[in-house]
Amino acid sequence: MKLKQRLFTPGPTPLPEEVRLAQARQIIHHRGEEFARVFQEVRQGLKYVFQTGEEVLLLTASGTGAMEAVVANLFSSGDRVLVVRGGKFGERWGEIAAVFGLEVISLDIEWESAVNPDLIRKKLAKDSKIRAVFTQLVETSTGVVYDIEAVAKIVKETEAVLIVDAISGLGAQPLPTDRWGVDVVVGGSQKALMLPPGLAFVSLSPKAWRLGENSALPRYYWDFKKAKKAQEKNQTPYTPAVSLICALRESLKLLKEEGWENVLARHAKLAQATRKAVLALGLKVFSKVPSNVATAIEVPSGIDPKKLRKIMRDEYGVDVAGGQAQLAGKIIRIAHLGWMDASDMIVVLSSLEMSLSKLGYPVKLGKGLAAAEEILGE
Ligand SMILES: *Cc1c(COP(=O)(O)O)cnc(C)c1O
């Protein structure tokens, strides 16, 4: 039999039936009335999940496209910015900013750690020329979640804007955009929002829009002002990924039916169960402040993470992520992100136990599962 394939990667994530079927329908025209109705509903739904009263811009791009668009719309060459670099995605903010000629001050932190908000306070206090702080909500490459509430409190007191890549974290960790005062939030479709890759989202506070007024960087496709103006008429400036937007309407409906608080609580519970299982198996959680997006597990010495992932994939149809960059030979990451429930976690944890056992790691089969079930069965 061909194995069933199950994704436990921190993007893309599995798709609910409603989302899959929405994309199978005949295409509609993006200048027609039906699209405008769909788009109006989607705009409301995005405000609900971003927890903001501001317009959430929808871009046809992967998450990185929206990250680049933020830089291109808010800054000018030579602007000084502070970039938290605690993993692959923090580095990406720095790379994009550098490409556009910004002056990047890096705040480098150890990859298993969260950023200490006090370090940001100190940098901002010393240097009033810093126009923005770039960070992640969850640094997916390390599995670490940052304390954005504390960071926002600090940045709010300054002239700088806070720009948060919440592409993986949105839906897995609380991020009340307006209440915390986060100026820019970037989201993506293929994570907790249960969609295929291809859409990205950006919310901007009035302070962020004001910063954009002075921006002199070139942009055409990415123009936020054009996008906002079009969206207010339930349009997009250019042909968007229409089928993905129809699918987005379905996923937003599902999230709203479940209730945002419940979505967050579900992610928290699945993550907690996974961590408990990992510890019960005598393994170590890599992240010092582990997120609800994915659990990064230190692979015990003598076990090759590539081989472990291959057995999980080839024998049990379970796809988990490896480590990126310097973490490649060190960790695996089990995502509990998006359309996931308790039974899914039993499947992935069981395949982990069996695969570790096959590689000669001394595991008492069922020990991790028992620990997880105590949480999942509550
Ligand atoms: C997935 C992800 C991205 C976006 O990557 P794309 O491949 O461009 O969609 C950016 N930041 C974080 C933290 C992510 O998890």
Coordinates of C-alpha atoms in Angstrom, one line a residue, residues 98-321:
A98 CA 20.7 45.0 4.2
V99 CA 19.7 44.4 0.5
F100 CA 17.6 47.6 0.7
G101 CA 20.6 49.6 2.0
L102 CA 19.4 50.0 5.6
E103 CA 21.9 50.2 8.4
V104 CA 21.4 47.0 10.3
I105 CA 22.3 46.8 14.0
S106 CA 22.2 43.1 14.9
L107 CA 21.1 41.9 18.3
D108 CA 22.5 38.4 18.2
I109 CA 21.2 35.9 20.7
E110 CA 21.9 32.2 21.3
W111 CA 19.8 30.1 19.1
E112 CA 18.1 28.2 21.9
S113 CA 17.2 31.4 23.8
A114 CA 14.5 34.1 23.6
V115 CA 15.5 37.7 23.3
N116 CA 15.8 39.6 26.6
P117 CA 13.5 42.6 26.2
D118 CA 15.9 44.6 28.4
L119 CA 18.6 44.4 25.7
I120 CA 16.2 46.1 23.3
R121 CA 15.4 48.8 25.9
K122 CA 19.1 49.5 26.3
K123 CA 19.8 49.7 22.6
L124 CA 16.8 52.0 22.0
A125 CA 17.8 54.2 25.0
K126 CA 21.3 54.6 23.7
D127 CA 20.4 55.4 20.1
S128 CA 17.5 57.5 19.1
K129 CA 18.2 57.1 15.4
I130 CA 16.9 53.5 15.5
R131 CA 13.7 53.6 13.4
A132 CA 12.5 50.1 13.9
V133 CA 12.9 46.8 15.8
F134 CA 12.5 43.7 13.7
T135 CA 11.8 40.4 15.4
Q136 CA 9.9 37.1 15.2
L137 CA 7.0 36.0 17.4
V138 CA 8.2 32.5 17.1
E139 CA 11.7 31.8 15.6
T140 CA 10.6 28.7 13.8
S141 CA 14.1 27.5 13.2
T142 CA 14.8 27.1 17.0
G143 CA 11.2 26.6 18.2
V144 CA 11.6 29.5 20.6
V145 CA 8.8 32.0 21.4
Y146 CA 9.7 35.6 22.2
D147 CA 7.9 37.9 24.8
I148 CA 6.4 40.3 22.3
E149 CA 4.1 41.8 24.9
A150 CA 7.2 43.0 26.9
V151 CA 9.0 44.2 23.8
A152 CA 6.0 46.1 22.6
K153 CA 5.7 48.0 25.9
I154 CA 9.3 49.1 25.5
V155 CA 9.1 50.1 21.8
K156 CA 5.8 51.9 22.3
E157 CA 7.6 54.5 24.5
T158 CA 10.0 55.4 21.7
E159 CA 9.8 56.8 18.1
A160 CA 10.7 53.4 16.7
V161 CA 8.1 50.9 15.3
L162 CA 7.9 47.3 16.2
I163 CA 7.8 44.8 13.3
V164 CA 6.9 41.3 14.1
D165 CA 7.2 38.3 11.8
A166 CA 4.4 36.2 13.2
I167 CA 4.2 34.0 10.1
S168 CA 4.4 30.8 12.2
G169 CA 3.2 32.2 15.5
L170 CA -0.1 33.7 14.5
G171 CA -2.8 31.3 15.8
A172 CA -0.3 29.3 17.9
Q173 CA 0.6 32.0 20.4
P174 CA -1.4 35.0 21.6
L175 CA -0.7 38.2 19.7
P176 CA -3.4 40.8 20.3
T177 CA -2.0 43.3 17.9
D178 CA -3.9 46.4 19.0
R179 CA -4.0 45.6 22.7
W180 CA -0.2 45.0 22.8
G181 CA 0.5 47.8 20.4
V182 CA 2.4 45.9 17.8
D183 CA 3.0 48.2 14.8
V184 CA 3.5 45.7 12.0
V185 CA 2.5 42.1 12.1
V186 CA 3.3 39.7 9.2
G187 CA 1.4 36.5 8.7
G188 CA 1.5 33.7 6.1
S189 CA -1.0 31.2 4.8
Q190 CA 0.7 27.9 5.2
K191 CA 1.0 27.7 9.0
A192 CA -1.7 27.9 11.6
L193 CA -4.1 29.4 9.0
M194 CA -4.4 25.9 7.4
L195 CA -3.9 27.0 3.8
P196 CA -1.5 26.1 1.0
P197 CA 1.5 28.4 0.6
G198 CA 1.0 31.5 -1.5
L199 CA -0.7 34.2 0.6
A200 CA 0.9 36.6 3.1
F201 CA -0.7 39.3 5.3
V202 CA 0.5 42.5 6.9
S203 CA -1.2 44.7 9.5
L204 CA 0.1 48.2 10.1
S205 CA -0.6 50.6 12.9
P206 CA -1.1 54.4 12.3
K207 CA 2.5 54.9 13.6
A208 CA 3.7 52.4 11.0
W209 CA 1.8 54.2 8.2
R210 CA 3.3 57.5 9.3
L211 CA 6.8 56.0 9.1
G212 CA 5.9 54.9 5.6
E213 CA 5.1 58.4 4.5
N214 CA 8.9 59.2 4.5
S215 CA 10.0 56.0 2.7
A216 CA 11.9 56.6 -0.5
L217 CA 12.7 53.0 -1.5
P218 CA 11.5 51.8 -4.9
R219 CA 8.5 49.5 -5.1
Y220 CA 5.8 48.7 -7.6
Y221 CA 4.0 45.4 -7.0
W222 CA 4.5 45.8 -3.2
D223 CA 3.0 49.3 -2.8
F224 CA 1.0 49.2 0.5
K225 CA -0.9 52.4 -0.2
K226 CA -2.2 51.1 -3.5
A227 CA -3.1 47.8 -1.8
K228 CA -5.0 49.5 1.0
K229 CA -6.9 51.8 -1.4
A230 CA -7.9 48.8 -3.5
Q231 CA -8.8 46.7 -0.5
E232 CA -11.2 49.4 0.8
K233 CA -13.2 48.7 -2.4
N234 CA -12.9 44.9 -1.9
Q235 CA -10.3 44.8 -4.6
T236 CA -6.6 44.0 -5.0
P237 CA -4.4 46.2 -7.3
Y238 CA -3.4 43.2 -9.5
T239 CA -4.7 39.7 -10.1
P240 CA -4.5 37.9 -6.7
A241 CA -4.4 34.2 -6.0
V242 CA -8.2 34.0 -6.3
S243 CA -8.5 30.3 -5.4
L244 CA -6.4 30.7 -2.3
I245 CA -8.5 33.6 -1.3
C246 CA -11.6 31.5 -1.7
A247 CA -9.9 28.8 0.4
L248 CA -8.9 31.5 3.0
R249 CA -12.6 32.3 3.4
E250 CA -13.2 28.7 4.4
S251 CA -10.3 28.5 6.8
L252 CA -11.2 31.8 8.5
K253 CA -14.8 30.4 8.9
L254 CA -13.4 27.3 10.6
L255 CA -11.2 29.4 12.9
K256 CA -14.1 31.7 13.8
E257 CA -16.4 28.7 14.5
E258 CA -13.8 27.2 16.9
G259 CA -13.1 30.6 18.5
W260 CA -9.7 32.3 18.5
E261 CA -9.1 31.6 22.2
N262 CA -9.9 27.9 21.6
V263 CA -7.5 27.8 18.7
L264 CA -4.7 29.2 20.9
A265 CA -5.6 26.8 23.7
R266 CA -5.6 23.8 21.4
H267 CA -2.1 24.7 20.2
A268 CA -0.9 25.2 23.8
K269 CA -2.2 21.8 24.8
L270 CA -0.8 19.8 21.9
A271 CA 2.6 21.5 22.4
Q272 CA 2.5 20.7 26.1
A273 CA 1.7 17.1 25.5
T274 CA 4.5 16.8 23.0
R275 CA 7.1 18.3 25.4
K276 CA 5.9 15.9 28.1
A277 CA 6.3 12.9 25.8
V278 CA 9.8 14.0 24.7
L279 CA 11.0 14.4 28.3
A280 CA 9.4 11.0 29.3
L281 CA 11.5 9.4 26.5
G282 CA 14.6 10.8 28.1
L283 CA 15.1 13.3 25.3
K284 CA 15.8 17.0 25.6
V285 CA 13.7 20.0 24.4
F286 CA 16.2 22.2 22.5
S287 CA 14.4 25.5 23.1
K288 CA 14.8 27.3 26.4
V289 CA 11.4 29.0 25.9
P290 CA 9.6 26.5 23.8
S291 CA 6.7 27.7 21.5
N292 CA 3.4 26.1 20.6
V293 CA 4.4 26.1 17.0
A294 CA 6.9 23.2 17.0
T295 CA 8.8 21.2 19.5
A296 CA 12.5 21.2 18.7
I297 CA 14.1 18.0 20.1
E298 CA 17.7 17.4 20.6
V299 CA 18.6 14.1 19.0
P300 CA 20.6 12.0 21.3
S301 CA 24.3 11.4 20.4
G302 CA 24.7 8.4 18.2
I303 CA 21.4 8.9 16.5
D304 CA 21.5 10.6 13.1
P305 CA 18.5 13.0 12.8
K306 CA 18.4 12.4 9.0
K307 CA 18.0 8.7 9.5
L308 CA 15.5 9.2 12.2
R309 CA 13.4 11.4 9.9
K310 CA 13.8 9.0 7.0
I311 CA 12.4 6.0 9.1
M312 CA 9.5 8.2 10.3
R313 CA 8.7 9.2 6.8
D314 CA 9.3 6.0 4.8
E315 CA 7.9 3.5 7.3
Y316 CA 5.2 5.5 9.0
G317 CA 4.3 8.2 6.6
V318 CA 5.1 10.9 9.1
D319 CA 7.0 13.9 7.9
V320 CA 8.8 16.0 10.6
A321 CA 11.3 18.8 10.0

